[in-house]
Amino acid sequence: YESPNGSENIIVLIELENDIVTDVEITTNPNNPTTANYQGQFASGIADLVVGRDIDQLDVTVVAGSSLTSNGFREALTAIKADAVES
């Protein structure tokens, strides 16, 4: 995803059972201190918003004040869903 400081990324691992998110793990990979702060806030708050919900109904926009990290999360969800369909 893009931030004012350039390209950023996170690693998203999601465990599913019958399309329901049972666990989520975010590995942060910041390029600067500001991004580190936002990615950390996102990583610590995302589970409360997605665990127990259907993956197809997730619409994460802002987590703990971090909106740009949510863009990376949504991109990862798209890839995860595509991989699940192919399997």
Short mmCIF file of N, CA, C and O in Angstrom, two decimals:
data_model
loop_
_atom_site.label_atom_id
_atom_site.label_comp_id
_atom_site.label_asym_id
_atom_site.label_seq_id
_atom_site.Cartn_x
_atom_site.Cartn_y
_atom_site.Cartn_z
N TYR A 1 0.83 -1.18 0.00
CA TYR A 1 0.00 0.00 0.00
C TYR A 1 0.88 1.23 0.00
O TYR A 1 2.06 1.17 0.33
N GLU A 2 0.30 2.37 -0.41
CA GLU A 2 1.05 3.61 -0.48
C GLU A 2 0.73 4.50 0.71
O GLU A 2 -0.41 4.62 1.13
N SER A 3 1.76 5.12 1.24
CA SER A 3 1.62 6.10 2.31
C SER A 3 2.31 7.38 1.85
O SER A 3 3.02 7.37 0.83
N PRO A 4 2.16 8.47 2.57
CA PRO A 4 2.87 9.70 2.19
C PRO A 4 4.39 9.51 2.15
O PRO A 4 5.09 10.26 1.49
N ASN A 5 4.88 8.50 2.86
CA ASN A 5 6.31 8.23 2.89
C ASN A 5 6.76 7.21 1.85
O ASN A 5 7.91 6.79 1.84
N GLY A 6 5.84 6.78 0.99
CA GLY A 6 6.19 5.82 -0.05
C GLY A 6 5.49 4.48 0.12
O GLY A 6 4.54 4.34 0.89
N SER A 7 6.01 3.49 -0.55
CA SER A 7 5.42 2.15 -0.53
C SER A 7 5.67 1.46 0.80
O SER A 7 6.78 1.49 1.33
N GLU A 8 4.64 0.84 1.35
CA GLU A 8 4.71 0.11 2.62
C GLU A 8 4.09 -1.26 2.43
O GLU A 8 3.35 -1.49 1.48
N ASN A 9 4.36 -2.18 3.36
CA ASN A 9 3.68 -3.47 3.30
C ASN A 9 3.54 -4.08 4.68
O ASN A 9 4.24 -3.71 5.61
N ILE A 10 2.58 -4.97 4.77
CA ILE A 10 2.34 -5.79 5.95
C ILE A 10 2.12 -7.21 5.47
O ILE A 10 1.77 -7.43 4.31
N ILE A 11 2.32 -8.15 6.35
CA ILE A 11 2.03 -9.55 6.05
C ILE A 11 0.79 -9.93 6.85
O ILE A 11 0.74 -9.70 8.06
N VAL A 12 -0.19 -10.50 6.17
CA VAL A 12 -1.46 -10.85 6.79
C VAL A 12 -1.64 -12.35 6.74
O VAL A 12 -1.62 -12.95 5.66
N LEU A 13 -1.82 -12.96 7.90
CA LEU A 13 -2.16 -14.38 7.99
C LEU A 13 -3.54 -14.48 8.62
O LEU A 13 -3.77 -13.93 9.70
N ILE A 14 -4.44 -15.18 7.95
CA ILE A 14 -5.80 -15.35 8.44
C ILE A 14 -6.12 -16.83 8.49
O ILE A 14 -5.86 -17.55 7.53
N GLU A 15 -6.67 -17.25 9.62
CA GLU A 15 -7.18 -18.62 9.74
C GLU A 15 -8.69 -18.57 9.59
O GLU A 15 -9.35 -17.71 10.18
N LEU A 16 -9.21 -19.50 8.78
CA LEU A 16 -10.64 -19.55 8.52
C LEU A 16 -11.21 -20.92 8.86
O LEU A 16 -10.54 -21.94 8.71
N GLU A 17 -12.46 -20.90 9.25
CA GLU A 17 -13.23 -22.14 9.40
C GLU A 17 -14.62 -21.85 8.84
O GLU A 17 -15.35 -21.02 9.39
N ASN A 18 -14.95 -22.51 7.73
CA ASN A 18 -16.22 -22.27 7.04
C ASN A 18 -16.41 -20.79 6.73
O ASN A 18 -17.48 -20.22 6.97
N ASP A 19 -15.38 -20.15 6.22
CA ASP A 19 -15.37 -18.73 5.84
C ASP A 19 -15.41 -17.75 7.02
O ASP A 19 -15.48 -16.55 6.82
N ILE A 20 -15.38 -18.25 8.24
CA ILE A 20 -15.36 -17.39 9.42
C ILE A 20 -13.92 -17.24 9.89
O ILE A 20 -13.20 -18.23 10.03
N VAL A 21 -13.51 -15.99 10.12
CA VAL A 21 -12.16 -15.71 10.59
C VAL A 21 -12.04 -16.19 12.04
O VAL A 21 -12.79 -15.75 12.91
N THR A 22 -11.11 -17.12 12.27
CA THR A 22 -10.88 -17.62 13.63
C THR A 22 -9.63 -17.02 14.25
O THR A 22 -9.49 -17.03 15.47
N ASP A 23 -8.74 -16.48 13.43
CA ASP A 23 -7.54 -15.84 13.94
C ASP A 23 -6.95 -14.97 12.84
O ASP A 23 -7.12 -15.24 11.65
N VAL A 24 -6.27 -13.91 13.26
CA VAL A 24 -5.57 -13.03 12.32
C VAL A 24 -4.25 -12.63 12.95
O VAL A 24 -4.17 -12.39 14.15
N GLU A 25 -3.23 -12.60 12.12
CA GLU A 25 -1.90 -12.19 12.58
C GLU A 25 -1.33 -11.23 11.55
O GLU A 25 -1.32 -11.50 10.35
N ILE A 26 -0.87 -10.09 12.04
CA ILE A 26 -0.27 -9.07 11.18
C ILE A 26 1.20 -8.96 11.52
O ILE A 26 1.56 -8.75 12.68
N THR A 27 2.05 -9.09 10.52
CA THR A 27 3.48 -8.85 10.69
C THR A 27 3.76 -7.50 10.06
O THR A 27 3.51 -7.30 8.87
N THR A 28 4.24 -6.58 10.87
CA THR A 28 4.52 -5.24 10.37
C THR A 28 5.89 -5.20 9.72
O THR A 28 6.77 -5.99 10.04
N ASN A 29 6.04 -4.25 8.78
CA ASN A 29 7.29 -4.10 8.06
C ASN A 29 7.46 -2.63 7.68
O ASN A 29 7.50 -2.28 6.51
N PRO A 30 7.55 -1.74 8.70
CA PRO A 30 7.57 -0.31 8.42
C PRO A 30 8.89 0.18 7.86
O PRO A 30 9.95 -0.38 8.13
N ASN A 31 8.79 1.25 7.08
CA ASN A 31 9.97 1.88 6.51
C ASN A 31 10.39 3.14 7.27
O ASN A 31 11.42 3.72 6.96
N ASN A 32 9.55 3.59 8.23
CA ASN A 32 9.89 4.78 9.01
C ASN A 32 9.12 4.77 10.32
O ASN A 32 8.18 3.99 10.48
N PRO A 33 9.48 5.62 11.28
CA PRO A 33 8.84 5.61 12.60
C PRO A 33 7.33 5.91 12.57
O PRO A 33 6.58 5.33 13.34
N THR A 34 6.90 6.79 11.69
CA THR A 34 5.47 7.10 11.61
C THR A 34 4.69 5.88 11.16
O THR A 34 3.67 5.52 11.74
N THR A 35 5.18 5.23 10.13
CA THR A 35 4.54 4.01 9.64
C THR A 35 4.57 2.93 10.71
O THR A 35 3.60 2.20 10.89
N ALA A 36 5.66 2.82 11.43
CA ALA A 36 5.77 1.82 12.52
C ALA A 36 4.66 2.03 13.53
O ALA A 36 4.03 1.07 13.99
N ASN A 37 4.40 3.28 13.87
CA ASN A 37 3.35 3.59 14.83
C ASN A 37 1.98 3.15 14.30
O ASN A 37 1.23 2.46 14.99
N TYR A 38 1.66 3.54 13.08
CA TYR A 38 0.35 3.19 12.51
C TYR A 38 0.20 1.69 12.29
O TYR A 38 -0.86 1.11 12.58
N GLN A 39 1.24 1.04 11.79
CA GLN A 39 1.15 -0.41 11.59
C GLN A 39 0.99 -1.12 12.93
O GLN A 39 0.24 -2.10 13.03
N GLY A 40 1.69 -0.66 13.94
CA GLY A 40 1.56 -1.27 15.27
C GLY A 40 0.16 -1.12 15.83
O GLY A 40 -0.41 -2.07 16.39
N GLN A 41 -0.43 0.07 15.68
CA GLN A 41 -1.81 0.29 16.14
C GLN A 41 -2.77 -0.61 15.38
O GLN A 41 -3.68 -1.20 15.97
N PHE A 42 -2.57 -0.72 14.10
CA PHE A 42 -3.43 -1.57 13.27
C PHE A 42 -3.32 -3.02 13.73
O PHE A 42 -4.33 -3.69 13.96
N ALA A 43 -2.09 -3.51 13.86
CA ALA A 43 -1.87 -4.91 14.23
C ALA A 43 -2.49 -5.23 15.59
O ALA A 43 -3.03 -6.33 15.78
N SER A 44 -2.44 -4.29 16.51
CA SER A 44 -2.98 -4.57 17.84
C SER A 44 -4.51 -4.47 17.90
O SER A 44 -5.13 -5.00 18.81
N GLY A 45 -5.14 -3.83 16.92
CA GLY A 45 -6.58 -3.65 16.96
C GLY A 45 -7.39 -4.45 15.96
O GLY A 45 -8.61 -4.54 16.09
N ILE A 46 -6.75 -5.06 14.98
CA ILE A 46 -7.50 -5.71 13.90
C ILE A 46 -8.29 -6.93 14.35
O ILE A 46 -9.40 -7.17 13.89
N ALA A 47 -7.75 -7.73 15.26
CA ALA A 47 -8.44 -8.96 15.68
C ALA A 47 -9.83 -8.67 16.23
O ALA A 47 -10.79 -9.40 15.94
N ASP A 48 -9.97 -7.60 16.99
CA ASP A 48 -11.27 -7.25 17.56
C ASP A 48 -12.32 -6.98 16.49
O ASP A 48 -13.51 -7.16 16.72
N LEU A 49 -11.88 -6.58 15.31
CA LEU A 49 -12.82 -6.24 14.24
C LEU A 49 -13.12 -7.38 13.28
O LEU A 49 -14.14 -7.34 12.59
N VAL A 50 -12.24 -8.39 13.21
CA VAL A 50 -12.45 -9.42 12.17
C VAL A 50 -12.67 -10.83 12.71
O VAL A 50 -13.34 -11.61 12.03
N VAL A 51 -12.15 -11.18 13.86
CA VAL A 51 -12.32 -12.54 14.38
C VAL A 51 -13.80 -12.77 14.69
O VAL A 51 -14.46 -11.95 15.30
N GLY A 52 -14.30 -13.90 14.18
CA GLY A 52 -15.71 -14.25 14.36
C GLY A 52 -16.60 -13.77 13.23
O GLY A 52 -17.79 -14.04 13.23
N ARG A 53 -16.03 -13.08 12.25
CA ARG A 53 -16.82 -12.55 11.13
C ARG A 53 -16.52 -13.32 9.85
O ARG A 53 -15.45 -13.86 9.67
N ASP A 54 -17.49 -13.31 8.96
CA ASP A 54 -17.35 -13.94 7.65
C ASP A 54 -16.36 -13.14 6.81
O ASP A 54 -16.48 -11.91 6.71
N ILE A 55 -15.40 -13.81 6.20
CA ILE A 55 -14.37 -13.12 5.42
C ILE A 55 -14.98 -12.32 4.29
O ILE A 55 -14.47 -11.27 3.91
N ASP A 56 -16.09 -12.77 3.74
CA ASP A 56 -16.72 -12.06 2.62
C ASP A 56 -17.45 -10.80 3.06
O ASP A 56 -17.86 -10.01 2.23
N GLN A 57 -17.62 -10.61 4.36
CA GLN A 57 -18.33 -9.44 4.85
C GLN A 57 -17.41 -8.44 5.55
O GLN A 57 -17.87 -7.45 6.11
N LEU A 58 -16.11 -8.68 5.48
CA LEU A 58 -15.16 -7.76 6.11
C LEU A 58 -15.04 -6.48 5.29
O LEU A 58 -14.87 -6.53 4.08
N ASP A 59 -15.14 -5.35 5.97
CA ASP A 59 -14.97 -4.05 5.33
C ASP A 59 -14.18 -3.17 6.28
O ASP A 59 -14.72 -2.30 6.95
N VAL A 60 -12.89 -3.44 6.37
CA VAL A 60 -12.02 -2.74 7.29
C VAL A 60 -11.56 -1.44 6.64
O VAL A 60 -10.97 -1.46 5.57
N THR A 61 -11.86 -0.31 7.30
CA THR A 61 -11.44 0.98 6.76
C THR A 61 -10.42 1.67 7.66
O THR A 61 -9.39 2.10 7.19
N VAL A 62 -10.73 1.79 8.94
CA VAL A 62 -9.81 2.43 9.88
C VAL A 62 -9.72 1.56 11.12
O VAL A 62 -10.73 1.13 11.66
N VAL A 63 -8.50 1.28 11.56
CA VAL A 63 -8.28 0.51 12.77
C VAL A 63 -7.35 1.33 13.65
O VAL A 63 -6.23 1.65 13.26
N ALA A 64 -7.83 1.69 14.84
CA ALA A 64 -7.02 2.43 15.82
C ALA A 64 -6.36 3.66 15.20
O ALA A 64 -5.20 3.95 15.46
N GLY A 65 -7.08 4.36 14.33
CA GLY A 65 -6.55 5.56 13.71
C GLY A 65 -5.72 5.34 12.47
O GLY A 65 -5.24 6.28 11.86
N SER A 66 -5.53 4.10 12.08
CA SER A 66 -4.71 3.80 10.91
C SER A 66 -5.59 3.46 9.72
O SER A 66 -6.18 2.39 9.66
N SER A 67 -5.67 4.38 8.76
CA SER A 67 -6.49 4.12 7.58
C SER A 67 -5.68 3.57 6.41
O SER A 67 -6.17 2.74 5.65
N LEU A 68 -4.44 4.00 6.26
CA LEU A 68 -3.65 3.52 5.13
C LEU A 68 -3.25 2.06 5.28
O LEU A 68 -3.22 1.32 4.29
N THR A 69 -2.96 1.62 6.50
CA THR A 69 -2.63 0.21 6.71
C THR A 69 -3.83 -0.65 6.34
O THR A 69 -3.67 -1.77 5.85
N SER A 70 -5.04 -0.12 6.54
CA SER A 70 -6.24 -0.86 6.14
C SER A 70 -6.26 -1.13 4.64
O SER A 70 -6.77 -2.16 4.21
N ASN A 71 -5.69 -0.22 3.85
CA ASN A 71 -5.60 -0.46 2.41
C ASN A 71 -4.78 -1.72 2.14
O ASN A 71 -5.16 -2.55 1.30
N GLY A 72 -3.66 -1.86 2.82
CA GLY A 72 -2.83 -3.05 2.66
C GLY A 72 -3.56 -4.30 3.10
O GLY A 72 -3.45 -5.35 2.47
N PHE A 73 -4.34 -4.19 4.18
CA PHE A 73 -5.11 -5.33 4.67
C PHE A 73 -6.15 -5.75 3.64
O PHE A 73 -6.31 -6.93 3.35
N ARG A 74 -6.85 -4.78 3.06
CA ARG A 74 -7.87 -5.11 2.05
C ARG A 74 -7.23 -5.75 0.82
O ARG A 74 -7.79 -6.68 0.24
N GLU A 75 -6.06 -5.27 0.42
CA GLU A 75 -5.34 -5.89 -0.70
C GLU A 75 -5.00 -7.34 -0.37
O GLU A 75 -5.14 -8.23 -1.22
N ALA A 76 -4.56 -7.58 0.86
CA ALA A 76 -4.23 -8.94 1.29
C ALA A 76 -5.48 -9.82 1.30
O ALA A 76 -5.42 -10.99 0.88
N LEU A 77 -6.61 -9.29 1.75
CA LEU A 77 -7.85 -10.06 1.76
C LEU A 77 -8.24 -10.50 0.35
O LEU A 77 -8.67 -11.63 0.14
N THR A 78 -8.08 -9.61 -0.60
CA THR A 78 -8.39 -9.95 -1.99
C THR A 78 -7.53 -11.11 -2.46
O THR A 78 -8.04 -12.06 -3.08
N ALA A 79 -6.25 -11.07 -2.14
CA ALA A 79 -5.35 -12.15 -2.52
C ALA A 79 -5.69 -13.45 -1.80
O ALA A 79 -5.66 -14.54 -2.39
N ILE A 80 -6.02 -13.36 -0.52
CA ILE A 80 -6.37 -14.54 0.27
C ILE A 80 -7.63 -15.20 -0.30
O ILE A 80 -7.69 -16.42 -0.45
N LYS A 81 -8.63 -14.40 -0.62
CA LYS A 81 -9.86 -14.94 -1.19
C LYS A 81 -9.59 -15.62 -2.53
O LYS A 81 -10.14 -16.69 -2.81
N ALA A 82 -8.77 -15.00 -3.34
CA ALA A 82 -8.44 -15.59 -4.65
C ALA A 82 -7.73 -16.92 -4.48
O ALA A 82 -8.01 -17.89 -5.19
N ASP A 83 -6.80 -16.99 -3.52
CA ASP A 83 -6.09 -18.24 -3.26
C ASP A 83 -7.04 -19.31 -2.75
O ASP A 83 -6.91 -20.49 -3.10
N ALA A 84 -8.00 -18.92 -1.91
CA ALA A 84 -8.93 -19.90 -1.34
C ALA A 84 -9.83 -20.49 -2.44
O ALA A 84 -10.15 -21.68 -2.40
N VAL A 85 -10.21 -19.69 -3.40
CA VAL A 85 -11.06 -20.16 -4.50
C VAL A 85 -10.31 -21.15 -5.37
O VAL A 85 -10.85 -22.14 -5.82
N GLU A 86 -9.01 -20.91 -5.57
CA GLU A 86 -8.19 -21.79 -6.40
C GLU A 86 -7.91 -23.12 -5.72
O GLU A 86 -7.67 -24.11 -6.40
N SER A 87 -7.92 -23.16 -4.40
CA SER A 87 -7.58 -24.40 -3.67
C SER A 87 -8.71 -25.40 -3.67
O SER A 87 -9.82 -25.14 -3.78
#
